[in-house]
mmCIF file of C-alpha atoms in Angstrom:
data_model
loop_
_atom_site.group_PDB
_atom_site.id
_atom_site.type_symbol
_atom_site.label_atom_id
_atom_site.label_comp_id
_atom_site.label_asym_id
_atom_site.label_seq_id
_atom_site.Cartn_x
_atom_site.Cartn_y
_atom_site.Cartn_z
ATOM 1 C CA UNK A 1 11.592 -25.555 133.041
ATOM 2 C CA UNK A 2 13.248 -27.603 130.386
ATOM 3 C CA UNK A 3 16.510 -29.457 130.719
ATOM 4 C CA UNK A 4 19.366 -28.477 128.470
ATOM 5 C CA UNK A 5 22.999 -28.958 129.527
ATOM 6 C CA UNK A 6 22.108 -29.137 133.236
ATOM 7 C CA UNK A 7 19.249 -31.145 134.701
ATOM 8 C CA UNK A 8 16.437 -29.365 136.519
ATOM 9 C CA UNK A 9 17.721 -30.907 139.757
ATOM 10 C CA UNK A 10 21.193 -29.438 139.210
ATOM 11 C CA UNK A 11 19.788 -25.973 138.439
ATOM 12 C CA UNK A 12 17.508 -25.924 141.487
ATOM 13 C CA UNK A 13 20.302 -27.278 143.687
ATOM 14 C CA UNK A 14 22.712 -24.597 142.479
ATOM 15 C CA UNK A 15 20.059 -21.905 142.962
ATOM 16 C CA UNK A 16 19.316 -23.131 146.496
ATOM 17 C CA UNK A 17 22.973 -23.326 147.499
ATOM 18 C CA UNK A 18 23.726 -19.879 146.076
ATOM 19 C CA UNK A 19 20.758 -18.282 147.802
ATOM 20 C CA UNK A 20 21.471 -20.031 151.124
ATOM 21 C CA UNK A 21 25.080 -18.789 150.962
ATOM 22 C CA UNK A 22 23.897 -15.227 150.258
ATOM 23 C CA UNK A 23 21.251 -15.335 153.010
ATOM 24 C CA UNK A 24 23.615 -16.811 155.607
ATOM 25 C CA UNK A 25 26.281 -14.221 154.815
ATOM 26 C CA UNK A 26 23.795 -11.336 154.903
ATOM 27 C CA UNK A 27 22.288 -12.372 158.251
ATOM 28 C CA UNK A 28 25.442 -13.773 159.860
ATOM 29 C CA UNK A 29 24.195 -17.314 160.222
ATOM 30 C CA UNK A 30 25.379 -20.829 159.309
ATOM 31 C CA UNK A 31 23.700 -24.030 158.223
ATOM 32 C CA UNK A 32 20.858 -25.181 156.021
ATOM 33 C CA UNK A 33 18.236 -22.729 154.885
ATOM 34 C CA UNK A 34 15.830 -25.150 153.194
ATOM 35 C CA UNK A 35 14.445 -28.196 154.982
ATOM 36 C CA UNK A 36 13.913 -30.672 152.153
ATOM 37 C CA UNK A 37 14.840 -31.224 148.540
ATOM 38 C CA UNK A 38 12.465 -29.550 146.096
ATOM 39 C CA UNK A 39 9.578 -31.547 144.709
ATOM 40 C CA UNK A 40 8.845 -31.973 141.040
ATOM 41 C CA UNK A 41 6.026 -33.683 139.223
ATOM 42 C CA UNK A 42 5.896 -34.508 135.518
ATOM 43 C CA UNK A 43 3.198 -32.561 133.675
ATOM 44 C CA UNK A 44 2.537 -34.564 130.566
ATOM 45 C CA UNK A 45 -1.014 -33.607 129.615
ATOM 46 C CA UNK A 46 -3.130 -30.478 129.366
ATOM 47 C CA UNK A 47 -5.685 -31.601 131.959
ATOM 48 C CA UNK A 48 -3.035 -31.952 134.685
ATOM 49 C CA UNK A 49 -1.388 -28.698 133.589
ATOM 50 C CA UNK A 50 -4.648 -26.799 134.095
ATOM 51 C CA UNK A 51 -5.166 -28.421 137.504
ATOM 52 C CA UNK A 52 -1.683 -27.278 138.544
ATOM 53 C CA UNK A 53 -2.260 -23.824 137.053
ATOM 54 C CA UNK A 54 -5.326 -23.488 139.265
ATOM 55 C CA UNK A 55 -3.535 -24.861 142.319
ATOM 56 C CA UNK A 56 -0.545 -22.532 141.934
ATOM 57 C CA UNK A 57 -2.608 -19.415 141.376
ATOM 58 C CA UNK A 58 -4.980 -20.270 144.237
ATOM 59 C CA UNK A 59 -2.132 -20.647 146.787
ATOM 60 C CA UNK A 60 -2.060 -16.938 147.827
ATOM 61 C CA UNK A 61 -5.867 -17.011 148.212
ATOM 62 C CA UNK A 62 -5.847 -20.247 150.206
ATOM 63 C CA UNK A 63 -3.151 -18.904 152.546
ATOM 64 C CA UNK A 64 -5.132 -15.690 153.152
ATOM 65 C CA UNK A 65 -2.628 -13.298 151.546
ATOM 66 C CA UNK A 66 -5.212 -12.001 149.058
ATOM 67 C CA UNK A 67 -8.954 -12.401 148.529
ATOM 68 C CA UNK A 68 -8.803 -13.387 144.857
ATOM 69 C CA UNK A 69 -6.326 -14.675 142.304
ATOM 70 C CA UNK A 70 -6.000 -11.307 140.540
ATOM 71 C CA UNK A 71 -4.952 -9.625 143.797
ATOM 72 C CA UNK A 72 -1.558 -11.299 144.075
ATOM 73 C CA UNK A 73 0.977 -8.995 142.366
ATOM 74 C CA UNK A 74 3.824 -11.551 141.974
ATOM 75 C CA UNK A 75 1.757 -14.035 140.035
ATOM 76 C CA UNK A 76 1.806 -14.796 136.329
ATOM 77 C CA UNK A 77 -1.995 -14.902 136.335
ATOM 78 C CA UNK A 78 -2.380 -11.426 134.825
ATOM 79 C CA UNK A 79 -0.527 -12.682 131.765
ATOM 80 C CA UNK A 80 -3.314 -15.234 131.253
ATOM 81 C CA UNK A 81 -6.065 -12.654 131.709
ATOM 82 C CA UNK A 82 -4.386 -10.211 129.331
ATOM 83 C CA UNK A 83 -4.212 -7.466 131.980
ATOM 84 C CA UNK A 84 -0.426 -7.520 131.912
ATOM 85 C CA UNK A 85 1.676 -8.057 128.826
ATOM 86 C CA UNK A 86 5.387 -8.316 129.520
ATOM 87 C CA UNK A 87 8.151 -7.913 126.980
ATOM 88 C CA UNK A 88 9.776 -11.034 128.389
ATOM 89 C CA UNK A 89 6.782 -13.116 129.410
ATOM 90 C CA UNK A 90 7.133 -15.428 132.387
ATOM 91 C CA UNK A 91 4.846 -18.041 130.883
ATOM 92 C CA UNK A 92 4.009 -19.309 127.414
ATOM 93 C CA UNK A 93 0.372 -18.304 127.845
ATOM 94 C CA UNK A 94 -0.388 -18.250 124.131
ATOM 95 C CA UNK A 95 0.151 -22.022 123.882
ATOM 96 C CA UNK A 96 -2.328 -22.524 126.721
ATOM 97 C CA UNK A 97 -4.889 -20.056 125.403
ATOM 98 C CA UNK A 98 -4.917 -21.672 121.960
ATOM 99 C CA UNK A 99 -6.204 -24.851 123.627
ATOM 100 C CA UNK A 100 -8.507 -23.367 126.265
ATOM 101 C CA UNK A 101 -11.107 -20.645 126.238
ATOM 102 C CA UNK A 102 -9.800 -17.672 128.255
ATOM 103 C CA UNK A 103 -13.153 -17.034 129.984
ATOM 104 C CA UNK A 104 -13.551 -20.701 131.004
ATOM 105 C CA UNK A 105 -9.975 -20.730 132.326
ATOM 106 C CA UNK A 106 -10.554 -17.515 134.296
ATOM 107 C CA UNK A 107 -13.730 -18.884 135.901
ATOM 108 C CA UNK A 108 -12.133 -22.205 136.785
ATOM 109 C CA UNK A 109 -8.897 -20.770 138.211
ATOM 110 C CA UNK A 110 -10.894 -18.142 140.105
ATOM 111 C CA UNK A 111 -12.931 -20.834 141.894
ATOM 112 C CA UNK A 112 -11.285 -21.837 145.220
ATOM 113 C CA UNK A 113 -9.540 -25.206 145.314
ATOM 114 C CA UNK A 114 -11.211 -27.896 147.433
ATOM 115 C CA UNK A 115 -9.555 -28.183 150.855
ATOM 116 C CA UNK A 116 -9.065 -31.939 150.464
ATOM 117 C CA UNK A 117 -7.738 -31.858 146.914
ATOM 118 C CA UNK A 118 -4.320 -33.574 146.892
ATOM 119 C CA UNK A 119 -2.864 -32.212 143.681
ATOM 120 C CA UNK A 120 0.760 -33.093 144.135
ATOM 121 C CA UNK A 121 2.369 -35.744 146.296
ATOM 122 C CA UNK A 122 3.827 -33.706 149.150
ATOM 123 C CA UNK A 123 4.248 -35.010 152.650
ATOM 124 C CA UNK A 124 2.570 -32.812 155.228
ATOM 125 C CA UNK A 125 3.296 -32.511 158.939
ATOM 126 C CA UNK A 126 0.090 -34.419 159.695
ATOM 127 C CA UNK A 127 1.277 -37.423 157.709
ATOM 128 C CA UNK A 128 4.074 -39.356 159.310
ATOM 129 C CA UNK A 129 6.880 -40.493 157.067
ATOM 130 C CA UNK A 130 7.164 -44.231 156.675
ATOM 131 C CA UNK A 131 10.471 -45.968 156.463
ATOM 132 C CA UNK A 132 11.089 -48.615 153.823
ATOM 133 C CA UNK A 133 11.030 -51.185 156.628
ATOM 134 C CA UNK A 134 7.559 -49.974 157.705
ATOM 135 C CA UNK A 135 6.323 -50.602 154.169
ATOM 136 C CA UNK A 136 8.012 -54.017 153.953
ATOM 137 C CA UNK A 137 6.434 -55.030 157.268
ATOM 138 C CA UNK A 138 3.004 -53.765 156.146
ATOM 139 C CA UNK A 139 3.253 -55.694 152.863
ATOM 140 C CA UNK A 140 4.245 -58.880 154.673
ATOM 141 C CA UNK A 141 1.670 -58.651 157.479
ATOM 142 C CA UNK A 142 -1.249 -57.356 155.385
ATOM 143 C CA UNK A 143 -0.710 -58.959 151.990
ATOM 144 C CA UNK A 144 1.770 -61.787 152.607
ATOM 145 C CA UNK A 145 4.330 -60.187 150.271
ATOM 146 C CA UNK A 146 7.873 -60.700 151.556
ATOM 147 C CA UNK A 147 9.693 -58.695 148.870
ATOM 148 C CA UNK A 148 8.198 -55.374 147.653
ATOM 149 C CA UNK A 149 9.538 -56.041 144.132
ATOM 150 C CA UNK A 150 7.066 -58.934 143.898
ATOM 151 C CA UNK A 151 4.256 -56.361 143.653
ATOM 152 C CA UNK A 152 5.133 -55.534 140.034
ATOM 153 C CA UNK A 153 4.650 -59.151 138.966
ATOM 154 C CA UNK A 154 1.174 -59.485 140.528
ATOM 155 C CA UNK A 155 -1.940 -59.672 138.366
ATOM 156 C CA UNK A 156 -3.009 -56.070 137.561
ATOM 157 C CA UNK A 157 -6.164 -55.933 139.723
ATOM 158 C CA UNK A 158 -4.355 -57.401 142.748
ATOM 159 C CA UNK A 159 -1.301 -55.192 142.133
ATOM 160 C CA UNK A 160 -3.483 -52.084 142.059
ATOM 161 C CA UNK A 161 -5.324 -53.166 145.215
ATOM 162 C CA UNK A 162 -2.021 -53.702 147.059
ATOM 163 C CA UNK A 163 -0.589 -50.366 145.884
ATOM 164 C CA UNK A 164 -3.739 -48.470 146.954
ATOM 165 C CA UNK A 165 -3.595 -50.220 150.300
ATOM 166 C CA UNK A 166 0.050 -49.278 150.932
ATOM 167 C CA UNK A 167 -0.596 -45.724 149.726
ATOM 168 C CA UNK A 168 -3.525 -45.536 152.162
ATOM 169 C CA UNK A 169 -1.188 -46.738 154.908
ATOM 170 C CA UNK A 170 0.892 -43.612 154.277
ATOM 171 C CA UNK A 171 3.536 -44.483 151.699
ATOM 172 C CA UNK A 172 4.526 -41.794 149.194
ATOM 173 C CA UNK A 173 4.263 -42.347 145.458
ATOM 174 C CA UNK A 174 8.009 -42.003 144.833
ATOM 175 C CA UNK A 175 8.815 -44.336 147.693
ATOM 176 C CA UNK A 176 6.365 -46.962 146.381
ATOM 177 C CA UNK A 177 7.750 -46.685 142.862
ATOM 178 C CA UNK A 178 11.299 -47.133 144.153
ATOM 179 C CA UNK A 179 10.460 -50.111 146.375
ATOM 180 C CA UNK A 180 8.049 -52.001 144.115
ATOM 181 C CA UNK A 181 9.470 -51.245 140.670
ATOM 182 C CA UNK A 182 6.014 -50.095 139.502
ATOM 183 C CA UNK A 183 6.235 -46.820 137.599
ATOM 184 C CA UNK A 184 5.489 -43.488 139.262
ATOM 185 C CA UNK A 185 2.810 -42.733 136.637
ATOM 186 C CA UNK A 186 0.919 -45.990 137.250
ATOM 187 C CA UNK A 187 0.891 -45.432 141.018
ATOM 188 C CA UNK A 188 -0.094 -41.770 140.630
ATOM 189 C CA UNK A 189 -3.106 -42.706 138.474
ATOM 190 C CA UNK A 190 -4.313 -45.098 141.162
#
């Protein structure tokens, strides 16, 4: 999605509210339909795009809905393989296929994603959410840092060590970026 007059957040929010209203009216219920705000990650290079392409198309396989990527009928994958050509294409596949060999892409996307491959920063039920105070306490007790904003002014090697440590403790990338002032991209690369 690209932003024009409305931001992506505004569009997704409006879509969620409209659908929740429709669903609640149809089924005679009240209240929230979606648990959390949607997640978004910047995709600013081809390598990460292809990783996400694989992850997205492998989701129905990983969840046991189908046995292979081609078997999921509501996917855009058949546009990449050339088996389905739509008048109004869902994806700009030609821009991808001019940069990648179709056969290589098909083999790579068709290979199951590693179970322990954390592609996007999403909290799971197994991982407990940390409060900002938990992170402040961890930084103070483990690294002697009283104010999380001090992390950004540390020497690069020490800064990276501290950020990896706090991330390993269970902090999310967005939360660390907000608390320490270090950019999301720098923390994500660590």
